[in-house]
Structures are given as structure tokens and as C-alpha cells.
Amino acid sequence: MSAHQPMVIGITGGIGSGKTAATDAFTTLGISVVDADLVAREVVQPGQPALAAITDHFGQHILLPDGNLDRPALREIIFRDPSAKQWLEALLHPLIRQEIVSRLRHSDSPYTLLSSPLLLETDQQTLCNRVLVIDAPASVQLARAMARDNSSADTIKAIMASQLDRQQRLAQADDIITNDGDLLALHDAVQAMHKTYLELKANTL
Ligand code: ATP
């Protein structure tokens, strides 16, 4: 990272780990966030070329009556058909990456967070100077996600099983915030990490 390049911190974690809660805490400290999930939804909004490509490929029935993408229907198709999944990823990943790059470039906070549940599963981590993992024990993830989504333990466990294993995720972290306490403890940990990032940034100037 040179003095003129923006510093990008990738932030990730499993379901219910507290990525959003942590990201919100960074936002209150004045740090800009690029949300990969949000970008992924925006590139398939009505009027976007990607949505036209998807309807050409899968047919009009992939749209809801209001013209929006029927996400559950598409999820179902790609769950059953690996070649459909591959096709969709080849279409969307470059578009998502391009939009992320553009937003990171336009950010003007001392450093910028790239928040992505798939940071370590995609090439999005190559856009980052450091990777911050929000970590919580599986039992805590499960309890939080069940309460938040009103979902069954089986549903959340299935999602956890489809995600990167906790140890694999931690092995790729430069920084870790253990989010196993209350929200006040999380805010304190974010504040300490923020201080570290500002010092790192100052040392590159
Ligand atoms: P997902 O990947 O599913 O979007 P996430 O990692 O963004 O999950 P959050 O939505 O931030 O997780 O947290 C899950 C739930 O747990 C939320 O309802 C959040 O308010 C709550 N939560 C997160 N951290 C804490 C904490 N330290 N104390 C109490 N509640 C917390």
C-alpha cells in the first residue's frame, strides 16, 4: 500500500458472528463501508443488464410479477444445477467486483471496510490490505442467528455447514475480533481495532 492508495480492510465472518453489528460500530467511528451483499443485490435490479441476461438464460418465470428477480426460485435452480450456478457466477462475479472496486475508489475515509460474507471464498480478498474476521463460537452463532431470523436450529446449522469452516476462516485472518460478549464489549473491540488501523495508516504516510 502506498501513501496514495486507499487502505481496505476486508471484514467477514460466519452467519450470526456479528459482522453487521461490528460494521455498524466502525460506521459510527466515521469509517465508510462497501457492502458486497448490497452490491450483489443491486447489480440484478430491474433495468440492470445482468437481470436481462438472467431472464434470457432462465426464462421470464425467474421474475416476480413486479419485475424483480425471484431470488428463492433462482437459489433453488442453482442449488440443484451446478452448471447453472457456474453460469450465474461467471456473469455476476466480475460485475460485482467492478462495482466494489469503483466504490472503494470513491471512498474518502482514512480506511474503508469491504464487508463480505464470501470474502475468503471469492477473489474479493485480493482487493484488501488486511482481513478482519469477526469470530464467535458456533453455539453463539446459532443462538444469535436463530433469534434474529426466527429460523430453526436445523436451518441455521445447514447454512453454517455450507460456509467456510471456522478454523479455515481464522487461518486467513490478519486480525480477529472475538464477539462472544455483549454489544458494549464488541464496540470496545472495534474501537481498539480502529486505533490500530489508524496507526497502520499513519505509518504508511
Ligand atoms: P449474517 O452473516 O447472517 O448477516 P452477521 O455476521 O452480520 O450475520 P449480525 O446480524 O451482526 O451478524 O448479528 C447477528 C445477531 O446477533 C443480530 O441480531 C445482532 O444484533 C446480534 N448480535 C451481534 N453481536 C452481538 C453481541 N455482541 N451481543 C448481543 N447481540 C449481538
PDB file of C-alpha atoms and ligand atoms in Angstrom:
ATOM      1  CA  MET A   1       0.000   0.000   0.000  1.00  0.00           C
ATOM      2  CA  SER A   2       1.465   3.367  -0.964  1.00  0.00           C
ATOM      3  CA  ALA A   3       0.584   6.666   0.658  1.00  0.00           C
ATOM      4  CA  HIS A   4      -1.876   7.408  -2.137  1.00  0.00           C
ATOM      5  CA  GLN A   5      -3.622   4.074  -2.201  1.00  0.00           C
ATOM      6  CA  PRO A   6      -6.680   3.703  -0.028  1.00  0.00           C
ATOM      7  CA  MET A   7      -6.358   1.186   2.796  1.00  0.00           C
ATOM      8  CA  VAL A   8      -9.003  -1.526   2.516  1.00  0.00           C
ATOM      9  CA  ILE A   9      -9.916  -3.846   5.368  1.00  0.00           C
ATOM     10  CA  GLY A  10     -11.956  -6.886   4.379  1.00  0.00           C
ATOM     11  CA  ILE A  11     -14.394  -7.897   7.110  1.00  0.00           C
ATOM     12  CA  THR A  12     -16.010 -11.288   7.174  1.00  0.00           C
ATOM     13  CA  GLY A  13     -17.402 -13.981   9.445  1.00  0.00           C
ATOM     14  CA  GLY A  14     -19.937 -16.779   9.523  1.00  0.00           C
ATOM     15  CA  ILE A  15     -23.686 -16.386   9.901  1.00  0.00           C
ATOM     16  CA  GLY A  16     -24.619 -14.648  13.146  1.00  0.00           C
ATOM     17  CA  SER A  17     -20.992 -13.895  14.028  1.00  0.00           C
ATOM     18  CA  GLY A  18     -21.753 -10.185  14.242  1.00  0.00           C
ATOM     19  CA  LYS A  19     -20.320  -8.765  11.002  1.00  0.00           C
ATOM     20  CA  THR A  20     -23.147  -6.278  10.668  1.00  0.00           C
ATOM     21  CA  ALA A  21     -23.000  -5.273  14.336  1.00  0.00           C
ATOM     22  CA  ALA A  22     -19.213  -4.760  14.021  1.00  0.00           C
ATOM     23  CA  THR A  23     -19.517  -2.888  10.736  1.00  0.00           C
ATOM     24  CA  ASP A  24     -22.156  -0.598  12.272  1.00  0.00           C
ATOM     25  CA  ALA A  25     -19.714   0.176  15.096  1.00  0.00           C
ATOM     26  CA  PHE A  26     -16.989   1.126  12.578  1.00  0.00           C
ATOM     27  CA  THR A  27     -19.523   3.339  10.781  1.00  0.00           C
ATOM     28  CA  THR A  28     -20.185   5.299  13.972  1.00  0.00           C
ATOM     29  CA  LEU A  29     -16.419   5.982  14.052  1.00  0.00           C
ATOM     30  CA  GLY A  30     -16.670   7.585  10.584  1.00  0.00           C
ATOM     31  CA  ILE A  31     -15.412   4.654   8.541  1.00  0.00           C
ATOM     32  CA  SER A  32     -17.025   4.005   5.141  1.00  0.00           C
ATOM     33  CA  VAL A  33     -18.298   0.548   4.325  1.00  0.00           C
ATOM     34  CA  VAL A  34     -18.702  -1.125   0.963  1.00  0.00           C
ATOM     35  CA  ASP A  35     -21.195  -3.950   1.398  1.00  0.00           C
ATOM     36  CA  ALA A  36     -20.648  -6.754  -1.129  1.00  0.00           C
ATOM     37  CA  ASP A  37     -24.079  -8.240  -0.376  1.00  0.00           C
ATOM     38  CA  LEU A  38     -25.750  -4.956  -1.192  1.00  0.00           C
ATOM     39  CA  VAL A  39     -23.770  -4.632  -4.424  1.00  0.00           C
ATOM     40  CA  ALA A  40     -24.727  -8.200  -5.364  1.00  0.00           C
ATOM     41  CA  ARG A  41     -28.396  -7.288  -4.986  1.00  0.00           C
ATOM     42  CA  GLU A  42     -28.043  -4.005  -6.841  1.00  0.00           C
ATOM     43  CA  VAL A  43     -26.465  -5.485  -9.986  1.00  0.00           C
ATOM     44  CA  VAL A  44     -29.586  -7.610 -10.586  1.00  0.00           C
ATOM     45  CA  GLN A  45     -32.153  -4.882 -10.060  1.00  0.00           C
ATOM     46  CA  PRO A  46     -34.736  -4.211 -12.794  1.00  0.00           C
ATOM     47  CA  GLY A  47     -33.144  -2.240 -15.632  1.00  0.00           C
ATOM     48  CA  GLN A  48     -29.675  -3.679 -14.995  1.00  0.00           C
ATOM     49  CA  PRO A  49     -28.107  -5.622 -17.908  1.00  0.00           C
ATOM     50  CA  ALA A  50     -27.430  -8.619 -15.641  1.00  0.00           C
ATOM     51  CA  LEU A  51     -31.135  -9.098 -14.968  1.00  0.00           C
ATOM     52  CA  ALA A  52     -31.835  -9.133 -18.723  1.00  0.00           C
ATOM     53  CA  ALA A  53     -29.091 -11.762 -19.192  1.00  0.00           C
ATOM     54  CA  ILE A  54     -30.605 -13.871 -16.400  1.00  0.00           C
ATOM     55  CA  THR A  55     -34.116 -13.785 -17.901  1.00  0.00           C
ATOM     56  CA  ASP A  56     -32.669 -14.605 -21.345  1.00  0.00           C
ATOM     57  CA  HIS A  57     -30.937 -17.602 -19.836  1.00  0.00           C
ATOM     58  CA  PHE A  58     -33.556 -18.955 -17.408  1.00  0.00           C
ATOM     59  CA  GLY A  59     -36.787 -17.550 -18.867  1.00  0.00           C
ATOM     60  CA  GLN A  60     -39.270 -14.904 -17.737  1.00  0.00           C
ATOM     61  CA  HIS A  61     -40.579 -17.126 -14.941  1.00  0.00           C
ATOM     62  CA  ILE A  62     -37.456 -16.214 -12.946  1.00  0.00           C
ATOM     63  CA  LEU A  63     -39.078 -12.796 -12.407  1.00  0.00           C
ATOM     64  CA  LEU A  64     -41.690 -11.916  -9.796  1.00  0.00           C
ATOM     65  CA  PRO A  65     -44.864 -10.211 -11.067  1.00  0.00           C
ATOM     66  CA  ASP A  66     -43.380  -6.823 -10.066  1.00  0.00           C
ATOM     67  CA  GLY A  67     -40.342  -7.396 -12.331  1.00  0.00           C
ATOM     68  CA  ASN A  68     -37.863  -8.113  -9.550  1.00  0.00           C
ATOM     69  CA  LEU A  69     -35.709 -11.207  -9.557  1.00  0.00           C
ATOM     70  CA  ASP A  70     -37.319 -14.164  -7.801  1.00  0.00           C
ATOM     71  CA  ARG A  71     -34.287 -14.896  -5.615  1.00  0.00           C
ATOM     72  CA  PRO A  72     -35.628 -18.015  -3.881  1.00  0.00           C
ATOM     73  CA  ALA A  73     -36.510 -19.537  -7.302  1.00  0.00           C
ATOM     74  CA  LEU A  74     -33.040 -18.786  -8.650  1.00  0.00           C
ATOM     75  CA  ARG A  75     -31.419 -20.127  -5.488  1.00  0.00           C
ATOM     76  CA  GLU A  76     -33.387 -23.334  -5.921  1.00  0.00           C
ATOM     77  CA  ILE A  77     -32.212 -23.741  -9.539  1.00  0.00           C
ATOM     78  CA  ILE A  78     -28.535 -23.189  -8.807  1.00  0.00           C
ATOM     79  CA  PHE A  79     -28.714 -25.417  -5.748  1.00  0.00           C
ATOM     80  CA  ARG A  80     -29.770 -28.305  -7.988  1.00  0.00           C
ATOM     81  CA  ASP A  81     -27.775 -27.496 -11.122  1.00  0.00           C
ATOM     82  CA  PRO A  82     -24.011 -26.829 -10.744  1.00  0.00           C
ATOM     83  CA  SER A  83     -23.689 -25.675 -14.370  1.00  0.00           C
ATOM     84  CA  ALA A  84     -26.400 -23.034 -13.795  1.00  0.00           C
ATOM     85  CA  LYS A  85     -24.518 -21.917 -10.687  1.00  0.00           C
ATOM     86  CA  GLN A  86     -21.308 -21.662 -12.692  1.00  0.00           C
ATOM     87  CA  TRP A  87     -23.016 -19.666 -15.434  1.00  0.00           C
ATOM     88  CA  LEU A  88     -24.526 -17.247 -12.913  1.00  0.00           C
ATOM     89  CA  GLU A  89     -21.251 -16.752 -11.050  1.00  0.00           C
ATOM     90  CA  ALA A  90     -19.377 -16.109 -14.309  1.00  0.00           C
ATOM     91  CA  LEU A  91     -21.937 -13.422 -15.108  1.00  0.00           C
ATOM     92  CA  LEU A  92     -22.210 -11.770 -11.705  1.00  0.00           C
ATOM     93  CA  HIS A  93     -18.809 -12.014 -10.021  1.00  0.00           C
ATOM     94  CA  PRO A  94     -16.972  -9.706 -12.452  1.00  0.00           C
ATOM     95  CA  LEU A  95     -19.833  -7.174 -12.321  1.00  0.00           C
ATOM     96  CA  ILE A  96     -19.915  -7.249  -8.538  1.00  0.00           C
ATOM     97  CA  ARG A  97     -16.133  -6.916  -8.325  1.00  0.00           C
ATOM     98  CA  GLN A  98     -16.106  -3.988 -10.763  1.00  0.00           C
ATOM     99  CA  GLU A  99     -18.734  -2.145  -8.725  1.00  0.00           C
ATOM    100  CA  ILE A 100     -16.913  -2.876  -5.460  1.00  0.00           C
ATOM    101  CA  VAL A 101     -13.653  -1.527  -6.922  1.00  0.00           C
ATOM    102  CA  SER A 102     -15.404   1.635  -8.058  1.00  0.00           C
ATOM    103  CA  ARG A 103     -16.977   2.215  -4.623  1.00  0.00           C
ATOM    104  CA  LEU A 104     -13.690   1.569  -2.815  1.00  0.00           C
ATOM    105  CA  ARG A 105     -12.023   4.119  -5.076  1.00  0.00           C
ATOM    106  CA  HIS A 106     -14.603   6.761  -4.257  1.00  0.00           C
ATOM    107  CA  SER A 107     -14.408   6.258  -0.504  1.00  0.00           C
ATOM    108  CA  ASP A 108     -12.714   9.062   1.391  1.00  0.00           C
ATOM    109  CA  SER A 109     -12.481   7.773   4.970  1.00  0.00           C
ATOM    110  CA  PRO A 110      -8.991   7.033   6.425  1.00  0.00           C
ATOM    111  CA  TYR A 111      -9.542   3.385   5.538  1.00  0.00           C
ATOM    112  CA  THR A 112     -12.525   1.557   4.079  1.00  0.00           C
ATOM    113  CA  LEU A 113     -14.202  -1.681   5.097  1.00  0.00           C
ATOM    114  CA  LEU A 114     -15.180  -4.205   2.469  1.00  0.00           C
ATOM    115  CA  SER A 115     -17.871  -6.265   4.158  1.00  0.00           C
ATOM    116  CA  SER A 116     -18.492  -9.609   2.508  1.00  0.00           C
ATOM    117  CA  PRO A 117     -19.692 -12.987   3.762  1.00  0.00           C
ATOM    118  CA  LEU A 118     -17.824 -14.511   0.790  1.00  0.00           C
ATOM    119  CA  LEU A 119     -14.621 -12.511   1.151  1.00  0.00           C
ATOM    120  CA  LEU A 120     -12.462 -15.605   1.573  1.00  0.00           C
ATOM    121  CA  GLU A 121     -14.398 -17.778  -0.901  1.00  0.00           C
ATOM    122  CA  THR A 122     -14.066 -15.294  -3.785  1.00  0.00           C
ATOM    123  CA  ASP A 123     -11.221 -13.186  -5.155  1.00  0.00           C
ATOM    124  CA  GLN A 124     -12.615 -10.202  -3.229  1.00  0.00           C
ATOM    125  CA  GLN A 125      -9.865 -10.623  -0.628  1.00  0.00           C
ATOM    126  CA  THR A 126      -7.314  -9.574  -3.253  1.00  0.00           C
ATOM    127  CA  LEU A 127      -8.860  -6.091  -3.003  1.00  0.00           C
ATOM    128  CA  CYS A 128      -7.942  -5.879   0.674  1.00  0.00           C
ATOM    129  CA  ASN A 129      -4.800  -4.915   2.560  1.00  0.00           C
ATOM    130  CA  ARG A 130      -5.928  -6.882   5.600  1.00  0.00           C
ATOM    131  CA  VAL A 131      -8.608  -9.374   6.539  1.00  0.00           C
ATOM    132  CA  LEU A 132     -10.565  -8.881   9.768  1.00  0.00           C
ATOM    133  CA  VAL A 133     -12.571 -11.901  10.919  1.00  0.00           C
ATOM    134  CA  ILE A 134     -15.456 -11.485  13.335  1.00  0.00           C
ATOM    135  CA  ASP A 135     -15.438 -14.713  15.261  1.00  0.00           C
ATOM    136  CA  ALA A 136     -17.894 -16.313  17.650  1.00  0.00           C
ATOM    137  CA  PRO A 137     -18.254 -19.862  18.955  1.00  0.00           C
ATOM    138  CA  ALA A 138     -20.679 -21.983  16.906  1.00  0.00           C
ATOM    139  CA  SER A 139     -23.191 -22.144  19.762  1.00  0.00           C
ATOM    140  CA  VAL A 140     -23.289 -18.324  19.945  1.00  0.00           C
ATOM    141  CA  GLN A 141     -23.656 -18.012  16.148  1.00  0.00           C
ATOM    142  CA  LEU A 142     -26.516 -20.471  16.247  1.00  0.00           C
ATOM    143  CA  ALA A 143     -28.368 -18.748  19.095  1.00  0.00           C
ATOM    144  CA  ARG A 144     -27.993 -15.267  17.577  1.00  0.00           C
ATOM    145  CA  ALA A 145     -28.963 -16.259  14.038  1.00  0.00           C
ATOM    146  CA  MET A 146     -31.991 -18.262  15.282  1.00  0.00           C
ATOM    147  CA  ALA A 147     -33.218 -15.314  17.340  1.00  0.00           C
ATOM    148  CA  ARG A 148     -32.623 -12.795  14.573  1.00  0.00           C
ATOM    149  CA  ASP A 149     -34.113 -14.767  11.674  1.00  0.00           C
ATOM    150  CA  ASN A 150     -36.733 -16.690  13.634  1.00  0.00           C
ATOM    151  CA  SER A 151     -35.248 -19.808  11.999  1.00  0.00           C
ATOM    152  CA  SER A 152     -34.938 -23.373  13.220  1.00  0.00           C
ATOM    153  CA  ALA A 153     -31.652 -24.741  14.532  1.00  0.00           C
ATOM    154  CA  ASP A 154     -31.532 -27.121  11.540  1.00  0.00           C
ATOM    155  CA  THR A 155     -31.810 -24.279   9.025  1.00  0.00           C
ATOM    156  CA  ILE A 156     -29.021 -22.273  10.650  1.00  0.00           C
ATOM    157  CA  LYS A 157     -26.840 -25.378  11.078  1.00  0.00           C
ATOM    158  CA  ALA A 158     -27.244 -26.175   7.362  1.00  0.00           C
ATOM    159  CA  ILE A 159     -26.108 -22.641   6.458  1.00  0.00           C
ATOM    160  CA  MET A 160     -23.159 -22.912   8.855  1.00  0.00           C
ATOM    161  CA  ALA A 161     -22.169 -26.237   7.272  1.00  0.00           C
ATOM    162  CA  SER A 162     -22.219 -24.656   3.796  1.00  0.00           C
ATOM    163  CA  GLN A 163     -19.897 -21.857   4.919  1.00  0.00           C
ATOM    164  CA  LEU A 164     -16.159 -21.925   5.396  1.00  0.00           C
ATOM    165  CA  ASP A 165     -15.099 -23.876   8.460  1.00  0.00           C
ATOM    166  CA  ARG A 166     -14.271 -21.663  11.484  1.00  0.00           C
ATOM    167  CA  GLN A 167     -10.614 -22.725  11.669  1.00  0.00           C
ATOM    168  CA  GLN A 168     -10.092 -22.207   7.920  1.00  0.00           C
ATOM    169  CA  ARG A 169     -11.555 -18.737   8.233  1.00  0.00           C
ATOM    170  CA  LEU A 170      -9.406 -17.862  11.248  1.00  0.00           C
ATOM    171  CA  ALA A 171      -6.292 -19.170   9.498  1.00  0.00           C
ATOM    172  CA  GLN A 172      -6.738 -16.483   6.831  1.00  0.00           C
ATOM    173  CA  ALA A 173      -7.289 -13.610   9.263  1.00  0.00           C
ATOM    174  CA  ASP A 174      -4.795 -10.815   9.828  1.00  0.00           C
ATOM    175  CA  ASP A 175      -6.968  -9.508  12.651  1.00  0.00           C
ATOM    176  CA  ILE A 176      -9.659 -11.174  14.751  1.00  0.00           C
ATOM    177  CA  ILE A 177     -12.410  -9.724  16.906  1.00  0.00           C
ATOM    178  CA  THR A 178     -13.911 -12.338  19.187  1.00  0.00           C
ATOM    179  CA  ASN A 179     -17.557 -11.398  19.529  1.00  0.00           C
ATOM    180  CA  ASP A 180     -18.651 -13.598  22.412  1.00  0.00           C
ATOM    181  CA  GLY A 181     -19.587 -10.871  24.877  1.00  0.00           C
ATOM    182  CA  ASP A 182     -22.206  -8.138  24.868  1.00  0.00           C
ATOM    183  CA  LEU A 183     -22.545  -5.303  22.342  1.00  0.00           C
ATOM    184  CA  LEU A 184     -20.591  -2.947  24.576  1.00  0.00           C
ATOM    185  CA  ALA A 185     -17.630  -5.343  24.518  1.00  0.00           C
ATOM    186  CA  LEU A 186     -17.911  -5.526  20.724  1.00  0.00           C
ATOM    187  CA  HIS A 187     -17.844  -1.722  20.473  1.00  0.00           C
ATOM    188  CA  ASP A 188     -14.726  -1.609  22.680  1.00  0.00           C
ATOM    189  CA  ALA A 189     -13.010  -4.207  20.486  1.00  0.00           C
ATOM    190  CA  VAL A 190     -13.941  -2.270  17.340  1.00  0.00           C
ATOM    191  CA  GLN A 191     -12.614   0.945  18.851  1.00  0.00           C
ATOM    192  CA  ALA A 192      -9.275  -0.734  19.655  1.00  0.00           C
ATOM    193  CA  MET A 193      -9.044  -2.170  16.128  1.00  0.00           C
ATOM    194  CA  HIS A 194      -9.891   1.239  14.665  1.00  0.00           C
ATOM    195  CA  LYS A 195      -6.978   2.752  16.598  1.00  0.00           C
ATOM    196  CA  THR A 196      -4.653   0.045  15.227  1.00  0.00           C
ATOM    197  CA  TYR A 197      -5.798   0.706  11.659  1.00  0.00           C
ATOM    198  CA  LEU A 198      -5.311   4.459  12.009  1.00  0.00           C
ATOM    199  CA  GLU A 199      -1.768   3.820  13.307  1.00  0.00           C
ATOM    200  CA  LEU A 200      -1.057   1.455  10.420  1.00  0.00           C
ATOM    201  CA  LYS A 201      -2.325   4.076   8.012  1.00  0.00           C
ATOM    202  CA  ALA A 202      -0.191   6.789   9.634  1.00  0.00           C
ATOM    203  CA  ASN A 203       2.895   4.567   9.342  1.00  0.00           C
ATOM    204  CA  THR A 204       2.465   4.279   5.566  1.00  0.00           C
ATOM    205  CA  LEU A 205       2.358   8.058   5.065  1.00  0.00           C
TER     206      LEU A 205
HETATM  207  P1  ATP B   1     -25.177 -12.709   8.717  1.00  0.00           P
HETATM  208  O1  ATP B   1     -23.972 -13.253   8.059  1.00  0.00           O
HETATM  209  O2  ATP B   1     -26.207 -13.748   8.941  1.00  0.00           O
HETATM  210  O3  ATP B   1     -25.727 -11.452   8.087  1.00  0.00           O
HETATM  211  P2  ATP B   1     -23.823 -11.176  10.796  1.00  0.00           P
HETATM  212  O4  ATP B   1     -22.467 -11.754  10.975  1.00  0.00           O
HETATM  213  O5  ATP B   1     -23.945  -9.902  10.039  1.00  0.00           O
HETATM  214  O6  ATP B   1     -24.781 -12.300  10.241  1.00  0.00           O
HETATM  215  P3  ATP B   1     -25.232  -9.783  12.876  1.00  0.00           P
HETATM  216  O7  ATP B   1     -26.509  -9.594  12.118  1.00  0.00           O
HETATM  217  O8  ATP B   1     -24.356  -8.605  13.097  1.00  0.00           O
HETATM  218  O9  ATP B   1     -24.397 -10.998  12.263  1.00  0.00           O
HETATM  219  O10 ATP B   1     -25.529 -10.433  14.315  1.00  0.00           O
HETATM  220  C1  ATP B   1     -26.484 -11.471  14.458  1.00  0.00           C
HETATM  221  C2  ATP B   1     -27.482 -11.082  15.560  1.00  0.00           C
HETATM  222  O11 ATP B   1     -26.808 -11.087  16.796  1.00  0.00           O
HETATM  223  C3  ATP B   1     -28.068  -9.702  15.391  1.00  0.00           C
HETATM  224  O12 ATP B   1     -29.394  -9.706  15.833  1.00  0.00           O
HETATM  225  C4  ATP B   1     -27.174  -8.843  16.291  1.00  0.00           C
HETATM  226  O13 ATP B   1     -27.840  -7.709  16.769  1.00  0.00           O
HETATM  227  C5  ATP B   1     -26.848  -9.797  17.397  1.00  0.00           C
HETATM  228  N1  ATP B   1     -25.511  -9.559  17.982  1.00  0.00           N
HETATM  229  C6  ATP B   1     -24.335  -9.480  17.332  1.00  0.00           C
HETATM  230  N2  ATP B   1     -23.317  -9.297  18.187  1.00  0.00           N
HETATM  231  C7  ATP B   1     -23.875  -9.266  19.425  1.00  0.00           C
HETATM  232  C8  ATP B   1     -23.355  -9.111  20.748  1.00  0.00           C
HETATM  233  N3  ATP B   1     -22.044  -8.956  20.973  1.00  0.00           N
HETATM  234  N4  ATP B   1     -24.232  -9.118  21.768  1.00  0.00           N
HETATM  235  C9  ATP B   1     -25.549  -9.292  21.554  1.00  0.00           C
HETATM  236  N5  ATP B   1     -26.108  -9.443  20.342  1.00  0.00           N
HETATM  237  C10 ATP B   1     -25.284  -9.435  19.284  1.00  0.00           C
END
